[in-house]
PDB file of C-alpha atoms and ligand atoms in Angstrom:
ATOM      1  CA  MET A  46     176.329 -28.449 165.235  1.00  0.00           C
ATOM      2  CA  ILE A  47     177.161 -30.483 162.143  1.00  0.00           C
ATOM      3  CA  LYS A  48     176.595 -28.632 158.881  1.00  0.00           C
ATOM      4  CA  VAL A  49     175.871 -30.230 155.523  1.00  0.00           C
ATOM      5  CA  VAL A  50     176.617 -28.297 152.357  1.00  0.00           C
ATOM      6  CA  SER A  51     174.070 -29.413 149.847  1.00  0.00           C
ATOM      7  CA  PHE A  52     172.515 -29.191 146.436  1.00  0.00           C
ATOM      8  CA  LYS A  53     168.765 -29.760 146.582  1.00  0.00           C
ATOM      9  CA  ILE A  54     168.385 -32.714 144.247  1.00  0.00           C
ATOM     10  CA  CYS A  55     171.716 -34.484 144.791  1.00  0.00           C
ATOM     11  CA  PRO A  56     171.241 -38.170 145.711  1.00  0.00           C
ATOM     12  CA  PHE A  57     174.625 -38.356 147.457  1.00  0.00           C
ATOM     13  CA  VAL A  58     173.542 -35.543 149.773  1.00  0.00           C
ATOM     14  CA  GLN A  59     170.210 -37.240 150.394  1.00  0.00           C
ATOM     15  CA  ARG A  60     171.956 -40.406 151.561  1.00  0.00           C
ATOM     16  CA  VAL A  61     173.780 -38.316 154.183  1.00  0.00           C
ATOM     17  CA  THR A  62     170.743 -36.318 155.331  1.00  0.00           C
ATOM     18  CA  ALA A  63     168.625 -39.497 155.424  1.00  0.00           C
ATOM     19  CA  LEU A  64     171.128 -41.095 157.800  1.00  0.00           C
ATOM     20  CA  LEU A  65     171.160 -37.986 160.002  1.00  0.00           C
ATOM     21  CA  GLU A  66     167.341 -37.968 160.028  1.00  0.00           C
ATOM     22  CA  ALA A  67     167.107 -41.695 160.756  1.00  0.00           C
ATOM     23  CA  LYS A  68     169.475 -41.213 163.682  1.00  0.00           C
ATOM     24  CA  ASN A  69     167.674 -38.058 164.868  1.00  0.00           C
ATOM     25  CA  MET A  70     170.925 -36.145 164.760  1.00  0.00           C
ATOM     26  CA  PRO A  71     170.569 -32.351 164.534  1.00  0.00           C
ATOM     27  CA  TYR A  72     172.297 -30.622 161.634  1.00  0.00           C
ATOM     28  CA  GLU A  73     172.280 -27.375 159.706  1.00  0.00           C
ATOM     29  CA  ILE A  74     172.073 -27.350 155.954  1.00  0.00           C
ATOM     30  CA  GLU A  75     173.328 -24.840 153.434  1.00  0.00           C
ATOM     31  CA  TYR A  76     172.402 -25.070 149.772  1.00  0.00           C
ATOM     32  CA  ILE A  77     174.812 -23.898 147.123  1.00  0.00           C
ATOM     33  CA  ASN A  78     174.506 -23.371 143.421  1.00  0.00           C
ATOM     34  CA  LEU A  79     176.723 -25.938 141.718  1.00  0.00           C
ATOM     35  CA  SER A  80     176.907 -23.910 138.539  1.00  0.00           C
ATOM     36  CA  ASP A  81     178.295 -20.980 140.531  1.00  0.00           C
ATOM     37  CA  LYS A  82     180.170 -22.521 143.452  1.00  0.00           C
ATOM     38  CA  PRO A  83     181.025 -20.055 146.208  1.00  0.00           C
ATOM     39  CA  ALA A  84     184.701 -19.396 146.893  1.00  0.00           C
ATOM     40  CA  TRP A  85     184.406 -20.528 150.546  1.00  0.00           C
ATOM     41  CA  PHE A  86     183.084 -23.908 149.337  1.00  0.00           C
ATOM     42  CA  LEU A  87     185.868 -24.369 146.785  1.00  0.00           C
ATOM     43  CA  ALA A  88     188.405 -23.522 149.472  1.00  0.00           C
ATOM     44  CA  LEU A  89     187.009 -26.272 151.722  1.00  0.00           C
ATOM     45  CA  SER A  90     186.146 -29.013 149.236  1.00  0.00           C
ATOM     46  CA  PRO A  91     189.031 -30.852 147.529  1.00  0.00           C
ATOM     47  CA  THR A  92     186.649 -32.244 144.889  1.00  0.00           C
ATOM     48  CA  GLY A  93     184.307 -29.275 144.510  1.00  0.00           C
ATOM     49  CA  GLN A  94     181.424 -31.690 145.059  1.00  0.00           C
ATOM     50  CA  VAL A  95     178.585 -31.953 147.529  1.00  0.00           C
ATOM     51  CA  PRO A  96     177.970 -33.349 150.052  1.00  0.00           C
ATOM     52  CA  LEU A  97     180.485 -31.568 152.234  1.00  0.00           C
ATOM     53  CA  LEU A  98     180.093 -31.994 155.976  1.00  0.00           C
ATOM     54  CA  MET A  99     181.523 -29.573 158.503  1.00  0.00           C
ATOM     55  CA  THR A 100     182.095 -31.327 161.810  1.00  0.00           C
ATOM     56  CA  GLU A 101     181.525 -29.641 165.162  1.00  0.00           C
ATOM     57  CA  ASN A 102     185.306 -29.218 165.299  1.00  0.00           C
ATOM     58  CA  GLY A 103     185.188 -27.235 162.060  1.00  0.00           C
ATOM     59  CA  VAL A 104     186.751 -29.959 159.917  1.00  0.00           C
ATOM     60  CA  ALA A 105     185.471 -30.299 156.351  1.00  0.00           C
ATOM     61  CA  LEU A 106     184.667 -33.868 155.291  1.00  0.00           C
ATOM     62  CA  PHE A 107     184.013 -34.845 151.703  1.00  0.00           C
ATOM     63  CA  GLU A 108     182.946 -37.981 149.758  1.00  0.00           C
ATOM     64  CA  SER A 109     179.610 -39.378 150.906  1.00  0.00           C
ATOM     65  CA  ASP A 110     181.013 -42.843 151.772  1.00  0.00           C
ATOM     66  CA  ALA A 111     183.498 -41.265 154.184  1.00  0.00           C
ATOM     67  CA  ILE A 112     180.837 -38.952 155.618  1.00  0.00           C
ATOM     68  CA  ILE A 113     178.467 -41.882 156.198  1.00  0.00           C
ATOM     69  CA  GLU A 114     181.155 -43.798 158.092  1.00  0.00           C
ATOM     70  CA  TYR A 115     181.939 -40.690 160.154  1.00  0.00           C
ATOM     71  CA  ILE A 116     178.269 -40.263 161.113  1.00  0.00           C
ATOM     72  CA  GLU A 117     178.029 -43.957 162.026  1.00  0.00           C
ATOM     73  CA  GLU A 118     181.109 -43.642 164.224  1.00  0.00           C
ATOM     74  CA  ILE A 119     180.143 -40.482 166.093  1.00  0.00           C
ATOM     75  CA  SER A 120     176.509 -41.482 166.573  1.00  0.00           C
ATOM     76  CA  ASP A 121     177.302 -44.806 168.143  1.00  0.00           C
ATOM     77  CA  PRO A 122     181.040 -45.191 168.790  1.00  0.00           C
ATOM     78  CA  ASP A 123     180.630 -48.376 170.813  1.00  0.00           C
ATOM     79  CA  ALA A 124     178.258 -50.133 168.459  1.00  0.00           C
ATOM     80  CA  GLU A 125     179.530 -53.414 167.153  1.00  0.00           C
ATOM     81  CA  ASN A 126     177.148 -53.395 164.175  1.00  0.00           C
ATOM     82  CA  GLY A 127     177.712 -57.061 163.429  1.00  0.00           C
ATOM     83  CA  THR A 128     180.837 -58.973 162.507  1.00  0.00           C
ATOM     84  CA  PRO A 129     183.537 -57.582 160.194  1.00  0.00           C
ATOM     85  CA  GLU A 130     182.106 -59.856 157.492  1.00  0.00           C
ATOM     86  CA  GLN A 131     178.614 -58.449 158.024  1.00  0.00           C
ATOM     87  CA  ARG A 132     179.922 -54.897 157.855  1.00  0.00           C
ATOM     88  CA  ALA A 133     181.772 -55.682 154.622  1.00  0.00           C
ATOM     89  CA  ILE A 134     178.629 -57.208 153.141  1.00  0.00           C
ATOM     90  CA  ASP A 135     176.604 -54.144 154.146  1.00  0.00           C
ATOM     91  CA  ARG A 136     179.145 -51.854 152.532  1.00  0.00           C
ATOM     92  CA  ALA A 137     178.995 -53.945 149.363  1.00  0.00           C
ATOM     93  CA  TRP A 138     175.180 -53.793 149.201  1.00  0.00           C
ATOM     94  CA  SER A 139     175.304 -50.066 149.910  1.00  0.00           C
ATOM     95  CA  TYR A 140     177.754 -49.703 147.043  1.00  0.00           C
ATOM     96  CA  GLN A 141     175.312 -51.511 144.762  1.00  0.00           C
ATOM     97  CA  ALA A 142     172.999 -48.540 145.377  1.00  0.00           C
ATOM     98  CA  THR A 143     175.426 -45.635 145.287  1.00  0.00           C
ATOM     99  CA  LYS A 144     177.101 -46.718 142.064  1.00  0.00           C
ATOM    100  CA  HIS A 145     173.675 -46.500 140.438  1.00  0.00           C
ATOM    101  CA  TYR A 146     172.712 -42.997 141.618  1.00  0.00           C
ATOM    102  CA  LEU A 147     174.085 -41.397 138.471  1.00  0.00           C
ATOM    103  CA  VAL A 148     172.756 -44.247 136.346  1.00  0.00           C
ATOM    104  CA  GLN A 149     169.250 -43.480 137.585  1.00  0.00           C
ATOM    105  CA  CYS A 150     169.805 -39.741 137.047  1.00  0.00           C
ATOM    106  CA  SER A 151     170.813 -40.464 133.476  1.00  0.00           C
ATOM    107  CA  ALA A 152     167.869 -42.827 132.857  1.00  0.00           C
ATOM    108  CA  MET A 153     165.405 -40.269 134.198  1.00  0.00           C
ATOM    109  CA  GLN A 154     166.764 -37.701 131.756  1.00  0.00           C
ATOM    110  CA  SER A 155     166.134 -39.927 128.724  1.00  0.00           C
ATOM    111  CA  ALA A 156     164.614 -38.091 125.804  1.00  0.00           C
ATOM    112  CA  ASN A 157     162.683 -41.052 124.491  1.00  0.00           C
ATOM    113  CA  GLN A 158     161.574 -44.584 125.175  1.00  0.00           C
ATOM    114  CA  GLU A 159     164.591 -46.215 123.473  1.00  0.00           C
ATOM    115  CA  THR A 160     167.069 -44.178 125.479  1.00  0.00           C
ATOM    116  CA  LEU A 161     165.231 -44.948 128.695  1.00  0.00           C
ATOM    117  CA  ALA A 162     165.428 -48.671 127.891  1.00  0.00           C
ATOM    118  CA  GLU A 163     169.166 -48.434 127.112  1.00  0.00           C
ATOM    119  CA  ARG A 164     169.945 -46.436 130.231  1.00  0.00           C
ATOM    120  CA  SER A 165     167.838 -48.694 132.449  1.00  0.00           C
ATOM    121  CA  VAL A 166     169.771 -51.885 131.702  1.00  0.00           C
ATOM    122  CA  LYS A 167     172.301 -51.469 134.537  1.00  0.00           C
ATOM    123  CA  LEU A 168     169.689 -50.077 136.901  1.00  0.00           C
ATOM    124  CA  ASN A 169     167.439 -53.062 136.256  1.00  0.00           C
ATOM    125  CA  ALA A 170     170.339 -55.417 136.919  1.00  0.00           C
ATOM    126  CA  ALA A 171     170.831 -53.726 140.288  1.00  0.00           C
ATOM    127  CA  PHE A 172     167.128 -54.048 141.108  1.00  0.00           C
ATOM    128  CA  GLU A 173     167.262 -57.703 140.094  1.00  0.00           C
ATOM    129  CA  LYS A 174     170.180 -58.325 142.480  1.00  0.00           C
ATOM    130  CA  ALA A 175     168.318 -56.585 145.305  1.00  0.00           C
ATOM    131  CA  GLU A 176     165.154 -58.543 144.494  1.00  0.00           C
ATOM    132  CA  ASN A 177     167.070 -61.814 144.829  1.00  0.00           C
ATOM    133  CA  GLN A 178     168.669 -60.720 148.082  1.00  0.00           C
ATOM    134  CA  LEU A 179     165.667 -59.277 149.907  1.00  0.00           C
ATOM    135  CA  GLY A 180     163.966 -61.549 152.407  1.00  0.00           C
ATOM    136  CA  GLY A 181     160.578 -61.105 154.014  1.00  0.00           C
ATOM    137  CA  GLY A 182     161.182 -57.398 154.681  1.00  0.00           C
ATOM    138  CA  PRO A 183     160.106 -54.860 155.453  1.00  0.00           C
ATOM    139  CA  TYR A 184     163.756 -53.702 155.383  1.00  0.00           C
ATOM    140  CA  PHE A 185     166.919 -55.106 153.849  1.00  0.00           C
ATOM    141  CA  HIS A 186     167.837 -57.077 156.945  1.00  0.00           C
ATOM    142  CA  GLY A 187     164.295 -57.589 158.201  1.00  0.00           C
ATOM    143  CA  ALA A 188     162.705 -55.670 161.033  1.00  0.00           C
ATOM    144  CA  HIS A 189     165.064 -52.718 161.373  1.00  0.00           C
ATOM    145  CA  MET A 190     166.062 -50.002 158.954  1.00  0.00           C
ATOM    146  CA  GLY A 191     169.853 -49.948 158.585  1.00  0.00           C
ATOM    147  CA  LYS A 192     172.681 -48.554 156.501  1.00  0.00           C
ATOM    148  CA  VAL A 193     171.878 -50.581 153.376  1.00  0.00           C
ATOM    149  CA  ASP A 194     168.320 -49.221 153.442  1.00  0.00           C
ATOM    150  CA  ILE A 195     169.636 -45.673 153.743  1.00  0.00           C
ATOM    151  CA  ALA A 196     171.975 -46.167 150.779  1.00  0.00           C
ATOM    152  CA  TRP A 197     169.059 -47.324 148.596  1.00  0.00           C
ATOM    153  CA  LEU A 198     166.667 -44.646 149.863  1.00  0.00           C
ATOM    154  CA  PRO A 199     167.516 -41.960 147.266  1.00  0.00           C
ATOM    155  CA  ILE A 200     166.925 -44.419 144.402  1.00  0.00           C
ATOM    156  CA  LEU A 201     163.655 -45.743 145.853  1.00  0.00           C
ATOM    157  CA  HIS A 202     162.422 -42.229 146.677  1.00  0.00           C
ATOM    158  CA  ARG A 203     163.159 -40.938 143.182  1.00  0.00           C
ATOM    159  CA  ALA A 204     161.439 -43.946 141.598  1.00  0.00           C
ATOM    160  CA  GLN A 205     158.380 -43.190 143.722  1.00  0.00           C
ATOM    161  CA  ILE A 206     158.213 -39.554 142.573  1.00  0.00           C
ATOM    162  CA  VAL A 207     158.693 -40.596 138.949  1.00  0.00           C
ATOM    163  CA  GLU A 208     155.804 -43.061 139.225  1.00  0.00           C
ATOM    164  CA  LYS A 209     153.564 -40.463 140.887  1.00  0.00           C
ATOM    165  CA  HIS A 210     154.155 -37.910 138.137  1.00  0.00           C
ATOM    166  CA  SER A 211     154.495 -40.073 135.040  1.00  0.00           C
ATOM    167  CA  GLY A 212     152.888 -43.417 135.866  1.00  0.00           C
ATOM    168  CA  TYR A 213     156.174 -45.130 134.939  1.00  0.00           C
ATOM    169  CA  ASP A 214     157.324 -47.597 137.571  1.00  0.00           C
ATOM    170  CA  PHE A 215     161.022 -48.470 137.552  1.00  0.00           C
ATOM    171  CA  LEU A 216     160.199 -51.254 140.016  1.00  0.00           C
ATOM    172  CA  ALA A 217     157.266 -52.859 138.208  1.00  0.00           C
ATOM    173  CA  SER A 218     159.128 -56.147 137.700  1.00  0.00           C
ATOM    174  CA  TYR A 219     160.572 -56.319 141.207  1.00  0.00           C
ATOM    175  CA  PRO A 220     157.828 -56.999 143.786  1.00  0.00           C
ATOM    176  CA  LYS A 221     160.152 -57.290 146.773  1.00  0.00           C
ATOM    177  CA  VAL A 222     161.965 -54.075 145.895  1.00  0.00           C
ATOM    178  CA  LYS A 223     158.556 -52.452 145.426  1.00  0.00           C
ATOM    179  CA  ALA A 224     157.460 -53.576 148.902  1.00  0.00           C
ATOM    180  CA  TRP A 225     160.775 -52.269 150.249  1.00  0.00           C
ATOM    181  CA  GLN A 226     160.085 -48.896 148.605  1.00  0.00           C
ATOM    182  CA  VAL A 227     156.641 -48.779 150.283  1.00  0.00           C
ATOM    183  CA  ALA A 228     158.117 -49.676 153.676  1.00  0.00           C
ATOM    184  CA  MET A 229     160.865 -47.067 153.336  1.00  0.00           C
ATOM    185  CA  SER A 230     158.357 -44.435 152.265  1.00  0.00           C
ATOM    186  CA  SER A 231     156.157 -45.099 155.276  1.00  0.00           C
ATOM    187  CA  THR A 232     159.023 -44.207 157.647  1.00  0.00           C
ATOM    188  CA  GLY A 233     158.887 -40.571 156.462  1.00  0.00           C
ATOM    189  CA  VAL A 234     162.699 -40.399 156.392  1.00  0.00           C
ATOM    190  CA  ALA A 235     162.795 -39.687 152.650  1.00  0.00           C
ATOM    191  CA  GLU A 236     160.619 -36.561 152.981  1.00  0.00           C
ATOM    192  CA  GLN A 237     162.539 -35.425 156.073  1.00  0.00           C
ATOM    193  CA  SER A 238     165.839 -35.746 154.239  1.00  0.00           C
ATOM    194  CA  VAL A 239     164.981 -33.275 151.472  1.00  0.00           C
ATOM    195  CA  PRO A 240     163.852 -29.631 151.371  1.00  0.00           C
ATOM    196  CA  ASP A 241     160.136 -28.790 151.213  1.00  0.00           C
ATOM    197  CA  ASP A 242     160.356 -27.911 147.540  1.00  0.00           C
ATOM    198  CA  PHE A 243     162.319 -31.054 146.606  1.00  0.00           C
ATOM    199  CA  GLU A 244     159.565 -32.640 144.529  1.00  0.00           C
ATOM    200  CA  GLN A 245     159.123 -29.430 142.553  1.00  0.00           C
ATOM    201  CA  ALA A 246     162.848 -28.939 142.015  1.00  0.00           C
ATOM    202  CA  PHE A 247     163.276 -32.611 141.082  1.00  0.00           C
ATOM    203  CA  SER A 248     160.334 -32.495 138.662  1.00  0.00           C
ATOM    204  CA  ASN A 249     161.516 -29.259 137.083  1.00  0.00           C
ATOM    205  CA  PHE A 250     164.782 -30.953 136.253  1.00  0.00           C
ATOM    206  CA  TYR A 251     163.935 -34.588 135.509  1.00  0.00           C
ATOM    207  CA  LEU A 252     160.259 -34.451 134.614  1.00  0.00           C
ATOM    208  CA  ALA A 253     160.300 -31.480 132.290  1.00  0.00           C
ATOM    209  CA  ASP A 254     158.826 -31.672 128.827  1.00  0.00           C
ATOM    210  CA  ARG A 255     162.250 -32.526 127.365  1.00  0.00           C
ATOM    211  CA  THR A 256     162.235 -35.973 129.007  1.00  0.00           C
ATOM    212  CA  PHE A 257     160.229 -39.071 128.128  1.00  0.00           C
ATOM    213  CA  LEU A 258     159.138 -39.394 131.756  1.00  0.00           C
ATOM    214  CA  GLY A 259     158.243 -35.694 131.903  1.00  0.00           C
ATOM    215  CA  ARG A 260     155.884 -36.162 128.974  1.00  0.00           C
ATOM    216  CA  GLY A 261     154.085 -38.885 130.939  1.00  0.00           C
ATOM    217  CA  ALA A 262     156.033 -41.911 129.632  1.00  0.00           C
ATOM    218  CA  ASN A 263     153.760 -42.131 126.626  1.00  0.00           C
ATOM    219  CA  PHE A 264     154.825 -45.328 124.869  1.00  0.00           C
ATOM    220  CA  ASP A 265     152.738 -44.370 121.823  1.00  0.00           C
ATOM    221  CA  GLU A 266     154.523 -41.111 121.111  1.00  0.00           C
ATOM    222  CA  GLY A 267     156.428 -40.810 117.869  1.00  0.00           C
ATOM    223  CA  PRO A 268     160.209 -40.573 117.532  1.00  0.00           C
ATOM    224  CA  ILE A 269     161.796 -37.697 119.423  1.00  0.00           C
ATOM    225  CA  GLU A 270     165.133 -36.341 118.301  1.00  0.00           C
ATOM    226  CA  LYS A 271     167.640 -37.190 121.004  1.00  0.00           C
ATOM    227  CA  ALA A 272     169.583 -33.994 120.400  1.00  0.00           C
ATOM    228  CA  ALA A 273     166.475 -31.878 120.861  1.00  0.00           C
ATOM    229  CA  ALA A 274     165.727 -33.369 124.209  1.00  0.00           C
ATOM    230  CA  ALA A 275     167.503 -34.473 127.319  1.00  0.00           C
ATOM    231  CA  GLY A 276     171.173 -34.983 128.006  1.00  0.00           C
ATOM    232  CA  GLY A 277     172.559 -37.833 130.039  1.00  0.00           C
ATOM    233  CA  GLY A 278     174.133 -36.127 133.000  1.00  0.00           C
ATOM    234  CA  CYS A 279     173.104 -35.902 136.598  1.00  0.00           C
ATOM    235  CA  CYS A 280     171.433 -33.081 138.464  1.00  0.00           C
ATOM    236  CA  CYS A 281     174.511 -30.946 138.107  1.00  0.00           C
TER     237      CYS A 281
HETATM  238  N1  GSH B 129     181.712 -39.407 144.892  1.00  0.00           N
HETATM  239  C1  GSH B 129     180.995 -38.238 145.363  1.00  0.00           C
HETATM  240  C2  GSH B 129     179.960 -37.859 144.321  1.00  0.00           C
HETATM  241  C3  GSH B 129     179.210 -36.564 144.709  1.00  0.00           C
HETATM  242  C4  GSH B 129     178.604 -35.885 143.488  1.00  0.00           C
HETATM  243  O1  GSH B 129     178.656 -36.397 142.353  1.00  0.00           O
HETATM  244  N2  GSH B 129     178.043 -34.694 143.742  1.00  0.00           N
HETATM  245  C5  GSH B 129     177.551 -33.912 142.655  1.00  0.00           C
HETATM  246  C6  GSH B 129     176.096 -33.469 142.937  1.00  0.00           C
HETATM  247  S1  GSH B 129     174.990 -34.852 142.924  1.00  0.00           S
HETATM  248  C7  GSH B 129     178.371 -32.641 142.555  1.00  0.00           C
HETATM  249  O2  GSH B 129     178.750 -32.049 143.544  1.00  0.00           O
HETATM  250  N3  GSH B 129     178.642 -32.209 141.321  1.00  0.00           N
HETATM  251  C8  GSH B 129     179.344 -30.982 141.051  1.00  0.00           C
HETATM  252  C9  GSH B 129     180.643 -31.210 140.377  1.00  0.00           C
HETATM  253  O3  GSH B 129     181.035 -32.389 140.167  1.00  0.00           O
HETATM  254  O4  GSH B 129     181.277 -30.223 140.025  1.00  0.00           O
HETATM  255  C10 GSH B 129     180.359 -38.541 146.706  1.00  0.00           C
HETATM  256  O5  GSH B 129     180.021 -39.710 146.951  1.00  0.00           O
HETATM  257  O6  GSH B 129     180.240 -37.633 147.554  1.00  0.00           O
END
């Protein structure tokens, strides 16, 4: 069986597990501690990053883009999946999501309102592009959930948890993206793609008292020293 080496709150891993869940493909998962990477993992992973996927032939694959393409190929080797142009366009729209995973991670870690605004500029531009591209929904290409939807899933899922815990809605100005988030959520794939304690682990990291969102996105709070609060990195 395929095995995914994971870190619980990594968005790149979630893209991979969401695709496996959406395709009903069985897989094992092993979580590692990224601040104390096991020797076996470092021996297998050229980058030292998760996700790492072990194929049924025992080959270690790295880089989520490559892993996604591998899963697409083995799950449906004969699928045409549209024209070469359509596939290129899908990859480009997927890239619009994945290049913003770390941007969202950084925005969520903002210590104060000003930092959140600064760090949200690029994220908002990405939401704006998606808003202009989305049609009548419910998914990116209409009736069926596809690879572009899966690429955006980690961002939409995280925005949903942030809103639930803090009241702050990253998508407030983007009604079509908001409707897309609701449609994606109703599939259940987001919950299936993360461990049971994901929301807790995510909140402990991003919605702790050191972050503006963790303190309930209180726009009336006084100045908070940036240095005393959150850094700008990702989950790891
Ligand atoms: N380009 C990589 C990015 C993966 C990535 O940034 N993974 C993070 C966790 S979210 C990681 O493993 N960080 C540990 C490290 O860089 O040492 C991919 O798409 O797979």
